[in-house]
PDB file of C-alpha atoms in Angstrom:
ATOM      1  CA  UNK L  22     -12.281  13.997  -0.154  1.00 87.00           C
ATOM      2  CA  UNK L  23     -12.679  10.694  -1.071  1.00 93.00           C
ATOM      3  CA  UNK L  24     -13.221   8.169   2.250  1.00 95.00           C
ATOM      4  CA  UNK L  25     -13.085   4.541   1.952  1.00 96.00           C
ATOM      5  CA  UNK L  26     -14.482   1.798   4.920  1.00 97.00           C
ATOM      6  CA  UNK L  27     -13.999  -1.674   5.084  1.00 97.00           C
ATOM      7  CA  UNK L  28     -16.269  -4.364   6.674  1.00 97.00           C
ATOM      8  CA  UNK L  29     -16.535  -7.762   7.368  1.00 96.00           C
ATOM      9  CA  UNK L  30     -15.995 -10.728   9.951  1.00 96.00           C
ATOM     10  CA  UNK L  31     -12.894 -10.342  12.198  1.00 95.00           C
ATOM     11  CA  UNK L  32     -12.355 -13.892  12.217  1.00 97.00           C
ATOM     12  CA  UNK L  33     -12.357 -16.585   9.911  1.00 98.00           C
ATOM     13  CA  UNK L  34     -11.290 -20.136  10.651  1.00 97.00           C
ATOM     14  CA  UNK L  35      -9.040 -21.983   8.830  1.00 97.00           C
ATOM     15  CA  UNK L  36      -9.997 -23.137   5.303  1.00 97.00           C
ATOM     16  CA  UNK L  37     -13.019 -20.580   5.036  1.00 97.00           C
ATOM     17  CA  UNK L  38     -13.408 -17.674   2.755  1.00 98.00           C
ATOM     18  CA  UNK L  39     -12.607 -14.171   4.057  1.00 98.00           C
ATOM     19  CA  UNK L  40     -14.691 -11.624   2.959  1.00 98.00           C
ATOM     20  CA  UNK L  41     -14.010  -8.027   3.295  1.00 98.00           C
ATOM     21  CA  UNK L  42     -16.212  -5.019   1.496  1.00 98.00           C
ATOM     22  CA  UNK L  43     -14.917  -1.490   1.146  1.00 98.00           C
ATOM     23  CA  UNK L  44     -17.864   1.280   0.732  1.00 97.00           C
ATOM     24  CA  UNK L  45     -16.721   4.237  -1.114  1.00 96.00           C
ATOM     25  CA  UNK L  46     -17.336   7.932  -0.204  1.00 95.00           C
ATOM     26  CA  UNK L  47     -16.940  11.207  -1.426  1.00 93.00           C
ATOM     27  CA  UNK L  48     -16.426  10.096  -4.971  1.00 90.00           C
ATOM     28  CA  UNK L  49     -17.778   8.280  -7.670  1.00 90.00           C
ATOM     29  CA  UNK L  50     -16.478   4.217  -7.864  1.00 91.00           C
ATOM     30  CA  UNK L  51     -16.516   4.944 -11.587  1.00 88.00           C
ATOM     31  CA  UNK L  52     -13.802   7.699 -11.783  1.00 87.00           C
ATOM     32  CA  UNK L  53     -10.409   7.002 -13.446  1.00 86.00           C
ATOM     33  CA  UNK L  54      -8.888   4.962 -10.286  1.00 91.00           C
ATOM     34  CA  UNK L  55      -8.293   1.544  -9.498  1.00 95.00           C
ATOM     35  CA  UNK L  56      -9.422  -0.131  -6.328  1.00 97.00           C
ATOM     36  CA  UNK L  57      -7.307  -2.285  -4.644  1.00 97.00           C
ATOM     37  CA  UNK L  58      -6.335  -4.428  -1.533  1.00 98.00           C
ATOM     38  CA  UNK L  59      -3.211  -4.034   0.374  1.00 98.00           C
ATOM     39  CA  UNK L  60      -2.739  -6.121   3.847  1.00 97.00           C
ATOM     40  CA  UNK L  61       0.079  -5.771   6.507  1.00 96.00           C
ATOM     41  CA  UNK L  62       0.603  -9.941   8.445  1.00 96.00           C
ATOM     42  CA  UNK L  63       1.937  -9.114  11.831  1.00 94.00           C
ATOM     43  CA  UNK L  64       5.228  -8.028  12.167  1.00 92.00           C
ATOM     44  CA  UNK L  65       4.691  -7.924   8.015  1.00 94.00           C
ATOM     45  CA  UNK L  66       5.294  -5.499   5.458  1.00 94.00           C
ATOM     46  CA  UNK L  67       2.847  -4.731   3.148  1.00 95.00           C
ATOM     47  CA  UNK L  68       1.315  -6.586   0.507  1.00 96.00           C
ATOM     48  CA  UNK L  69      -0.410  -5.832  -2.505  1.00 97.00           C
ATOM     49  CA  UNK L  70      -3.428  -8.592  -2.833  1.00 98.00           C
ATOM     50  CA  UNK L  71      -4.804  -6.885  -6.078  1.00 97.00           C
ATOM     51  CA  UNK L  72      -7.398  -4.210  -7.948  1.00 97.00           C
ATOM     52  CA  UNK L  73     -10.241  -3.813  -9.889  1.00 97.00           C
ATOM     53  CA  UNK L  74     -11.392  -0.807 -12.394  1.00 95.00           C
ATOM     54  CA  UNK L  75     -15.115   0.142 -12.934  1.00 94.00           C
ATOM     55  CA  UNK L  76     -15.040  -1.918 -16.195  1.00 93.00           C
ATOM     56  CA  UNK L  77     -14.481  -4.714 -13.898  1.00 92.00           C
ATOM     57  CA  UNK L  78     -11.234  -5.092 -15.561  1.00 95.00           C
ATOM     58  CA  UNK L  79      -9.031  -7.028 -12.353  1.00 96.00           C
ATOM     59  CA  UNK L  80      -5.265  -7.390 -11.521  1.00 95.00           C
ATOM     60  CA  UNK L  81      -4.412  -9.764  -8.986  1.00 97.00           C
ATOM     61  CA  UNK L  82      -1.036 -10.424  -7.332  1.00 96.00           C
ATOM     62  CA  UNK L  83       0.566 -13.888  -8.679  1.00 95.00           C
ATOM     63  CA  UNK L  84       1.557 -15.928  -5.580  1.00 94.00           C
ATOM     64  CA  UNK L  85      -2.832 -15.166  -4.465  1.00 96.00           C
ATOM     65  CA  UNK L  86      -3.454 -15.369  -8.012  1.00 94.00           C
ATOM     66  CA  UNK L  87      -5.454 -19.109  -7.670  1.00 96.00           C
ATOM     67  CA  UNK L  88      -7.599 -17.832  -4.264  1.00 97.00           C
ATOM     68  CA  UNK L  89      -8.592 -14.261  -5.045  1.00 98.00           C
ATOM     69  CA  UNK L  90     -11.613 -12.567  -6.130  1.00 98.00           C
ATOM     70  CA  UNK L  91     -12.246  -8.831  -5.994  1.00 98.00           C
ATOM     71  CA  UNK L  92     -15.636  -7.820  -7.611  1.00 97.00           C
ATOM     72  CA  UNK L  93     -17.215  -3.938  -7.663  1.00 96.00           C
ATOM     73  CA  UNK L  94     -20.665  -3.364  -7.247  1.00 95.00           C
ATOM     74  CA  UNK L  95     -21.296   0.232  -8.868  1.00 94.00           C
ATOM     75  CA  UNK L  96     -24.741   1.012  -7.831  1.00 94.00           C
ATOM     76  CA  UNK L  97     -23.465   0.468  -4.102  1.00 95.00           C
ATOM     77  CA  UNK L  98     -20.432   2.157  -4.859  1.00 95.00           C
ATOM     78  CA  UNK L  99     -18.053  -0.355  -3.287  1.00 96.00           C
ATOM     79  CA  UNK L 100     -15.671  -3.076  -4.004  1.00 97.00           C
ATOM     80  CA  UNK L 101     -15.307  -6.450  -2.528  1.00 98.00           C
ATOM     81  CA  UNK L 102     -12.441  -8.983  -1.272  1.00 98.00           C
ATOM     82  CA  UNK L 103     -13.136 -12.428  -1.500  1.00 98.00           C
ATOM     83  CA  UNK L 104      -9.785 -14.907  -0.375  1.00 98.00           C
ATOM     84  CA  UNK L 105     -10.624 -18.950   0.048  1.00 97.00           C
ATOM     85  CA  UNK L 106      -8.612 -21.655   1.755  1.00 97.00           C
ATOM     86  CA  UNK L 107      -7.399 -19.112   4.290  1.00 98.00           C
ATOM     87  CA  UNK L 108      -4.896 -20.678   6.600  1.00 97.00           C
ATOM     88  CA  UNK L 109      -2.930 -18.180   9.853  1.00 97.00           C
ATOM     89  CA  UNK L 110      -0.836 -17.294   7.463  1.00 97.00           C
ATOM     90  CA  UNK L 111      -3.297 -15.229   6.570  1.00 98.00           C
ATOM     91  CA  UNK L 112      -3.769 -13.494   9.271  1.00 98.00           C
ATOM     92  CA  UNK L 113      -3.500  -9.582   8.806  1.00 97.00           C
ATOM     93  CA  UNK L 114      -4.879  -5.930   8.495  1.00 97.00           C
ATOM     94  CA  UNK L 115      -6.841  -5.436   5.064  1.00 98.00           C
ATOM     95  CA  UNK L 116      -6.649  -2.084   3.864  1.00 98.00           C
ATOM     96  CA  UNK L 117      -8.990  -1.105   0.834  1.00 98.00           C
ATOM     97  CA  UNK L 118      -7.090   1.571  -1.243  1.00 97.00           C
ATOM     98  CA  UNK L 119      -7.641   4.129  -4.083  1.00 96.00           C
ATOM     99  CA  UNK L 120      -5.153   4.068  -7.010  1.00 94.00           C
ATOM    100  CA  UNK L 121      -4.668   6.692  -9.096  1.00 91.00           C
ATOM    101  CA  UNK L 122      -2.273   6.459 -11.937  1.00 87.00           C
ATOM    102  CA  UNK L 123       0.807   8.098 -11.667  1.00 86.00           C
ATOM    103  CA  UNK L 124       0.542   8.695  -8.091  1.00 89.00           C
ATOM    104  CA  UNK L 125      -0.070   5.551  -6.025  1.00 90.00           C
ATOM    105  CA  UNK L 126      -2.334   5.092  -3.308  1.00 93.00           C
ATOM    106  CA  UNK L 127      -3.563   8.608  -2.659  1.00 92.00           C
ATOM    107  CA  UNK L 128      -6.778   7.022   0.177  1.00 94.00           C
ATOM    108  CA  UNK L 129      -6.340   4.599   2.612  1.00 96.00           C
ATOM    109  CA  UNK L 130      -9.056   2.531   4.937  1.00 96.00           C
ATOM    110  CA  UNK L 131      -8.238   2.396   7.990  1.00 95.00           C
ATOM    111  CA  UNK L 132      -7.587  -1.108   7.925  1.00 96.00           C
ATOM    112  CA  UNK L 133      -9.830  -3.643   9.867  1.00 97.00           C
ATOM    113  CA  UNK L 134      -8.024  -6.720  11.304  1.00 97.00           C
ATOM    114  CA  UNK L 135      -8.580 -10.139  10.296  1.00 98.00           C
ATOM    115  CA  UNK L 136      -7.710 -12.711  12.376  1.00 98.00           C
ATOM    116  CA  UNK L 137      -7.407 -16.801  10.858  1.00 98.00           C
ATOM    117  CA  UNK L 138      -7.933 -18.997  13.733  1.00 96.00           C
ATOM    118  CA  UNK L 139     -10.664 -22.032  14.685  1.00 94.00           C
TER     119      UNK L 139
ATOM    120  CA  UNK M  27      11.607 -11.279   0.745  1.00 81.00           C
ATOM    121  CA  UNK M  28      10.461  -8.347  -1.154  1.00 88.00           C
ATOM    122  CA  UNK M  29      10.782  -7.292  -4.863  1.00 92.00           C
ATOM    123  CA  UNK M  30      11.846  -4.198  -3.909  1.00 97.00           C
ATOM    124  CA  UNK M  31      14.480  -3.750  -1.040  1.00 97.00           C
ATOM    125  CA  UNK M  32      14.928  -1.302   1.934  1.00 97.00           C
ATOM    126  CA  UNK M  33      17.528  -1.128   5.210  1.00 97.00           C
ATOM    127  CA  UNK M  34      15.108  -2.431   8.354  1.00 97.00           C
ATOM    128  CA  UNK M  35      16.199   0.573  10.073  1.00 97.00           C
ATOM    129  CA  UNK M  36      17.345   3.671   9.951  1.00 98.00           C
ATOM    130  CA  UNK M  37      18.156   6.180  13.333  1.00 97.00           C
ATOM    131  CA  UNK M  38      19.307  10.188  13.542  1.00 96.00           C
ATOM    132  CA  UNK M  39      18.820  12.710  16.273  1.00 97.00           C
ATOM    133  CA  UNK M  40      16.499  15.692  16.174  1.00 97.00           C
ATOM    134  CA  UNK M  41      16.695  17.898  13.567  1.00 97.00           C
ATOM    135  CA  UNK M  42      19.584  15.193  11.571  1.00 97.00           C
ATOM    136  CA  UNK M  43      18.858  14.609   8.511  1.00 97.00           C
ATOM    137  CA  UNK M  44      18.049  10.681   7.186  1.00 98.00           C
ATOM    138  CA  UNK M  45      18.113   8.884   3.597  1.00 98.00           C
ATOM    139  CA  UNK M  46      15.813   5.353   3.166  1.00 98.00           C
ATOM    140  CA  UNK M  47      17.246   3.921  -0.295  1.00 98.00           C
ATOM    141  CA  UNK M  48      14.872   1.132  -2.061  1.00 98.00           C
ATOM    142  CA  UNK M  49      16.550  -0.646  -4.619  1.00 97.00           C
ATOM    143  CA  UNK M  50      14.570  -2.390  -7.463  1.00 97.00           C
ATOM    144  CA  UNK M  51      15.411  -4.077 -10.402  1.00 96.00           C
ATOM    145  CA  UNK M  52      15.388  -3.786 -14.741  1.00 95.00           C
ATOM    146  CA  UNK M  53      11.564  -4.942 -14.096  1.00 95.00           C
ATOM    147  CA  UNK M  54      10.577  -2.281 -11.830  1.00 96.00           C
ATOM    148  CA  UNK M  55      12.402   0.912 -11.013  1.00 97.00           C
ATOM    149  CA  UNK M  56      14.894   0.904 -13.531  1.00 96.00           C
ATOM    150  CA  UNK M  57      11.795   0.268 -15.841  1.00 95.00           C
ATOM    151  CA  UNK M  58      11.281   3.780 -15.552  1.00 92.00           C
ATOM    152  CA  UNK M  59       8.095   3.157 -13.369  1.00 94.00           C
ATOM    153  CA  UNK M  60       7.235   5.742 -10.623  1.00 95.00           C
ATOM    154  CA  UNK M  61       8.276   5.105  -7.080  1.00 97.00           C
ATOM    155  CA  UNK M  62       6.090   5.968  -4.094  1.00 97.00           C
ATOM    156  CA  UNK M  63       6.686   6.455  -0.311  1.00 98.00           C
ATOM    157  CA  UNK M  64       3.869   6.097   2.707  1.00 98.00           C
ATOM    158  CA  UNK M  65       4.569   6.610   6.303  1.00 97.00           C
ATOM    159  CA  UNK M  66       2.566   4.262   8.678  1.00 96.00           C
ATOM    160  CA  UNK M  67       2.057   5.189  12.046  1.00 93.00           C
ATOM    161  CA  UNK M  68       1.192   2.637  14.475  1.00 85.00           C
ATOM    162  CA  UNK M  69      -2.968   2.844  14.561  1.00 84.00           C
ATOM    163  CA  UNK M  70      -2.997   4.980  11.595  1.00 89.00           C
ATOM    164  CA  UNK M  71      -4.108   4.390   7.829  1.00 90.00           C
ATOM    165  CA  UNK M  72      -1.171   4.663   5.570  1.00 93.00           C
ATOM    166  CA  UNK M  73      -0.433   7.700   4.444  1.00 95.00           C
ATOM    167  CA  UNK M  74       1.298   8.867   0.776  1.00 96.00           C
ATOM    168  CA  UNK M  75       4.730  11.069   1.294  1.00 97.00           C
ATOM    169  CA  UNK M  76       5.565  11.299  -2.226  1.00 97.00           C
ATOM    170  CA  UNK M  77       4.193  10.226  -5.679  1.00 97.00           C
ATOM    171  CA  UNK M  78       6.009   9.786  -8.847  1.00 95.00           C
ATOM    172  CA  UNK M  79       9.722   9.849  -7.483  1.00 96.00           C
ATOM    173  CA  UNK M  80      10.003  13.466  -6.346  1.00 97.00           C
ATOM    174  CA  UNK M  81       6.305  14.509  -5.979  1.00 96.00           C
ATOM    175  CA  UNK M  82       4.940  16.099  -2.376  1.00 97.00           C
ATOM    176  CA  UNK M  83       0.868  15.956  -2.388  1.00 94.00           C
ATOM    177  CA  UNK M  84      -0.321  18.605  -0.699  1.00 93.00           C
ATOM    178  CA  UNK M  85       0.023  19.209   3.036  1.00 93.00           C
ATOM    179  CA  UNK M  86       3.082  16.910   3.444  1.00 96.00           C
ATOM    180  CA  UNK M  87       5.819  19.086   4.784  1.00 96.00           C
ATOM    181  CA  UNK M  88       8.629  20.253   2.162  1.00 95.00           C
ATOM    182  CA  UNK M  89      11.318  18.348   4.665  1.00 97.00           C
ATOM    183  CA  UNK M  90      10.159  15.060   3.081  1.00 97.00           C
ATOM    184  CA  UNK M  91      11.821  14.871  -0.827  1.00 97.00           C
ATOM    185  CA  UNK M  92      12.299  12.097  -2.697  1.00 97.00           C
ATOM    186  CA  UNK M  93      14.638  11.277  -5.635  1.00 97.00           C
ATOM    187  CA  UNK M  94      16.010   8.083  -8.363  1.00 97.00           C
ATOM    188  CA  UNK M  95      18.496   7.108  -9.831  1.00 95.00           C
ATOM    189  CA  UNK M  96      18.837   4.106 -12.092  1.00 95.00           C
ATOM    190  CA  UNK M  97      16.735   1.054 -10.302  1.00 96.00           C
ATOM    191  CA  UNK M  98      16.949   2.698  -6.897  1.00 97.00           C
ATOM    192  CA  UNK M  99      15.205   5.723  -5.182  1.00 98.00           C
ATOM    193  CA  UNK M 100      15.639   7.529  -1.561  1.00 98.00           C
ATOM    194  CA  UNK M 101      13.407   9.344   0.621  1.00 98.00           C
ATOM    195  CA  UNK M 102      15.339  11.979   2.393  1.00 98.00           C
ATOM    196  CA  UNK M 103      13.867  13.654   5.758  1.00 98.00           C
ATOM    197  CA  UNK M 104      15.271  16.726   6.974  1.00 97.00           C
ATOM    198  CA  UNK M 105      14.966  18.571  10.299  1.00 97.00           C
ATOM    199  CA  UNK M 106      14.227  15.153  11.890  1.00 97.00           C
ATOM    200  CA  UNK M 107      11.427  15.022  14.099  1.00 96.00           C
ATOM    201  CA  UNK M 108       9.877  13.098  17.106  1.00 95.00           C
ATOM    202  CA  UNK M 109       7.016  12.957  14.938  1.00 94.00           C
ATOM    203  CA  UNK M 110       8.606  11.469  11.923  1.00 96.00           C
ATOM    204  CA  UNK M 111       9.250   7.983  13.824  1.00 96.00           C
ATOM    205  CA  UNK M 112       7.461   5.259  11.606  1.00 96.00           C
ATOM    206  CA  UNK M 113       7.688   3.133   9.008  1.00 97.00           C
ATOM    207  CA  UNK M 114       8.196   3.666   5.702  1.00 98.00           C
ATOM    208  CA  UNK M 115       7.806   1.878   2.718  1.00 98.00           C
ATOM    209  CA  UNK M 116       8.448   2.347  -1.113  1.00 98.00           C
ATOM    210  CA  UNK M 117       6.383   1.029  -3.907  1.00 97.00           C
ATOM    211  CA  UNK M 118       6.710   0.989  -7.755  1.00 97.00           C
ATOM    212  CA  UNK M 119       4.812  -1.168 -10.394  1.00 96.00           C
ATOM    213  CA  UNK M 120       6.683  -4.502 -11.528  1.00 95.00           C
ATOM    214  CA  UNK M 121       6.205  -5.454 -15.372  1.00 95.00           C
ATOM    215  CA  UNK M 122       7.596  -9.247 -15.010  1.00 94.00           C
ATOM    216  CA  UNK M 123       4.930  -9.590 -11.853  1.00 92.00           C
ATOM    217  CA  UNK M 124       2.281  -7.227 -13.985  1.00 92.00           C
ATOM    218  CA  UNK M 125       2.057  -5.668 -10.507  1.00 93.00           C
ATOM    219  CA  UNK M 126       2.774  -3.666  -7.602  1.00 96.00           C
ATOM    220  CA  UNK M 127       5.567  -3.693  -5.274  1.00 96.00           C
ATOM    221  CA  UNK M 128       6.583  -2.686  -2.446  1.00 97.00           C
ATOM    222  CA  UNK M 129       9.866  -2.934  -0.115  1.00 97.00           C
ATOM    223  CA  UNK M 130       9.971  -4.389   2.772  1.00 96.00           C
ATOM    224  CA  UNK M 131       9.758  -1.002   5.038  1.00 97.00           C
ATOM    225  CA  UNK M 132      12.560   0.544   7.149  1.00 98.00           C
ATOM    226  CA  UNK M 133      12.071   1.385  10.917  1.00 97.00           C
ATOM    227  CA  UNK M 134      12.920   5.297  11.723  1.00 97.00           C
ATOM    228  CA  UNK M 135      13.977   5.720  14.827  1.00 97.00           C
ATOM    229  CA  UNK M 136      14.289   9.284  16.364  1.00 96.00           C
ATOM    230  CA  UNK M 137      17.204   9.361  18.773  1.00 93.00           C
TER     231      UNK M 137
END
């Protein structure tokens, strides 16, 4: 059973980076799914931020296209989350997520709020 | 305002029976791409309902089904239950965006 846990600051003020990392466990980073970001604003529905394969190969979604980074680190076996100029409006729950093709997001985080504010 | 689009809400009684539709578009659903359904509880990872349009992963109970048609799917719940009050959300893969979707969610509310 795979298990995935993100970390990272629970604030960020305005203009920063936020940086989140998901550690991976109970499976190998380099198996046949992608790894990806989802994140739920308050009130929000969700939101697909982007993934990342083990080849490093990266998708991200268009309108966070210009401020998003996600990077893998193999011999850690996690992913990273990297999103600059952050402003409230991002302001949300982060999940890190496991994609496997032809069936969606089969493991879920539990999410870890992050909160924009100075 | 999403890519893919679901009713806010949706209400029945105990052991009713409910239908969330999530309508897409020639770049998504009607693409031919799989739809998806997760159920969030309030303080509670997501969790995945059905895969694939009509798929149940294991341990999710055989009164959740799913189904499409065209550039729109449903997820039907039968035997409604206090339990089943969430939020759920549809997702599919967009080829104009070159990636994924999902509705906007639709509140269930168990009378």
């Amino acid at each position: 059973q795979v298990q995935l846990q993100e970390s990272g600051p629970g604030l960020v003020k305005p203009s920063g980076t936020l940086s989140l990392t998901c550690a991976v466990s109970g499976g190998s980073i380099s198996s046949s799914n992608w790894w990806s970001w989802v994140r739920q604003a308050p009130g929000k529905g969700l939101e697909w931020i982007g993934e990342i394969y083990h080849s490093g190969s990266t998708n991200y979604n268009p309108s966070l296209k210009n401020r998003v980074t996600i990077s893998i680190d193999k011999s850690k076996n996690l992913f990273s989350l990297k999103l600059n100029s952050v402003t409230a409006a991002d302001t949300a729950i982060y999940y890190c997520a496991s994609i496997a093709v032809g069936v969606g997001i089969d493991y879920w985080g539990q999410g870890t709020l992050v909160t924009v504010s100075s | 305002q999403s890519v893919l689009t679901q009713p806010p809400s949706v209400s029945g009684a105990p052991g009713q029976r409910v239908t969330i539709s999530c309508t897409g578009s020639s770049s998504n659903i009607g693409a031919d791409y799989g739809v998806h359904w997760y159920q969030l509880l309030p303080g509670t990872a997501p969790r995945l309902l059905i895969y694939g349009n009509t798929n149940r992963p294991s341990g999710v109970p055989d009164r959740f089904s799913g189904s499409k048609s065209g550039a729109s799917a449903s997820l039907a719940i039968t035997g409604l239950q206090a339990e089943d009050e969430a939020d759920y959300y549809c997702q599919s893969y967009d080829s104009r965006l070159s990636g994924w979707v999902f509705g906007g969610g639709t509140k269930l509310t168990v009378l």
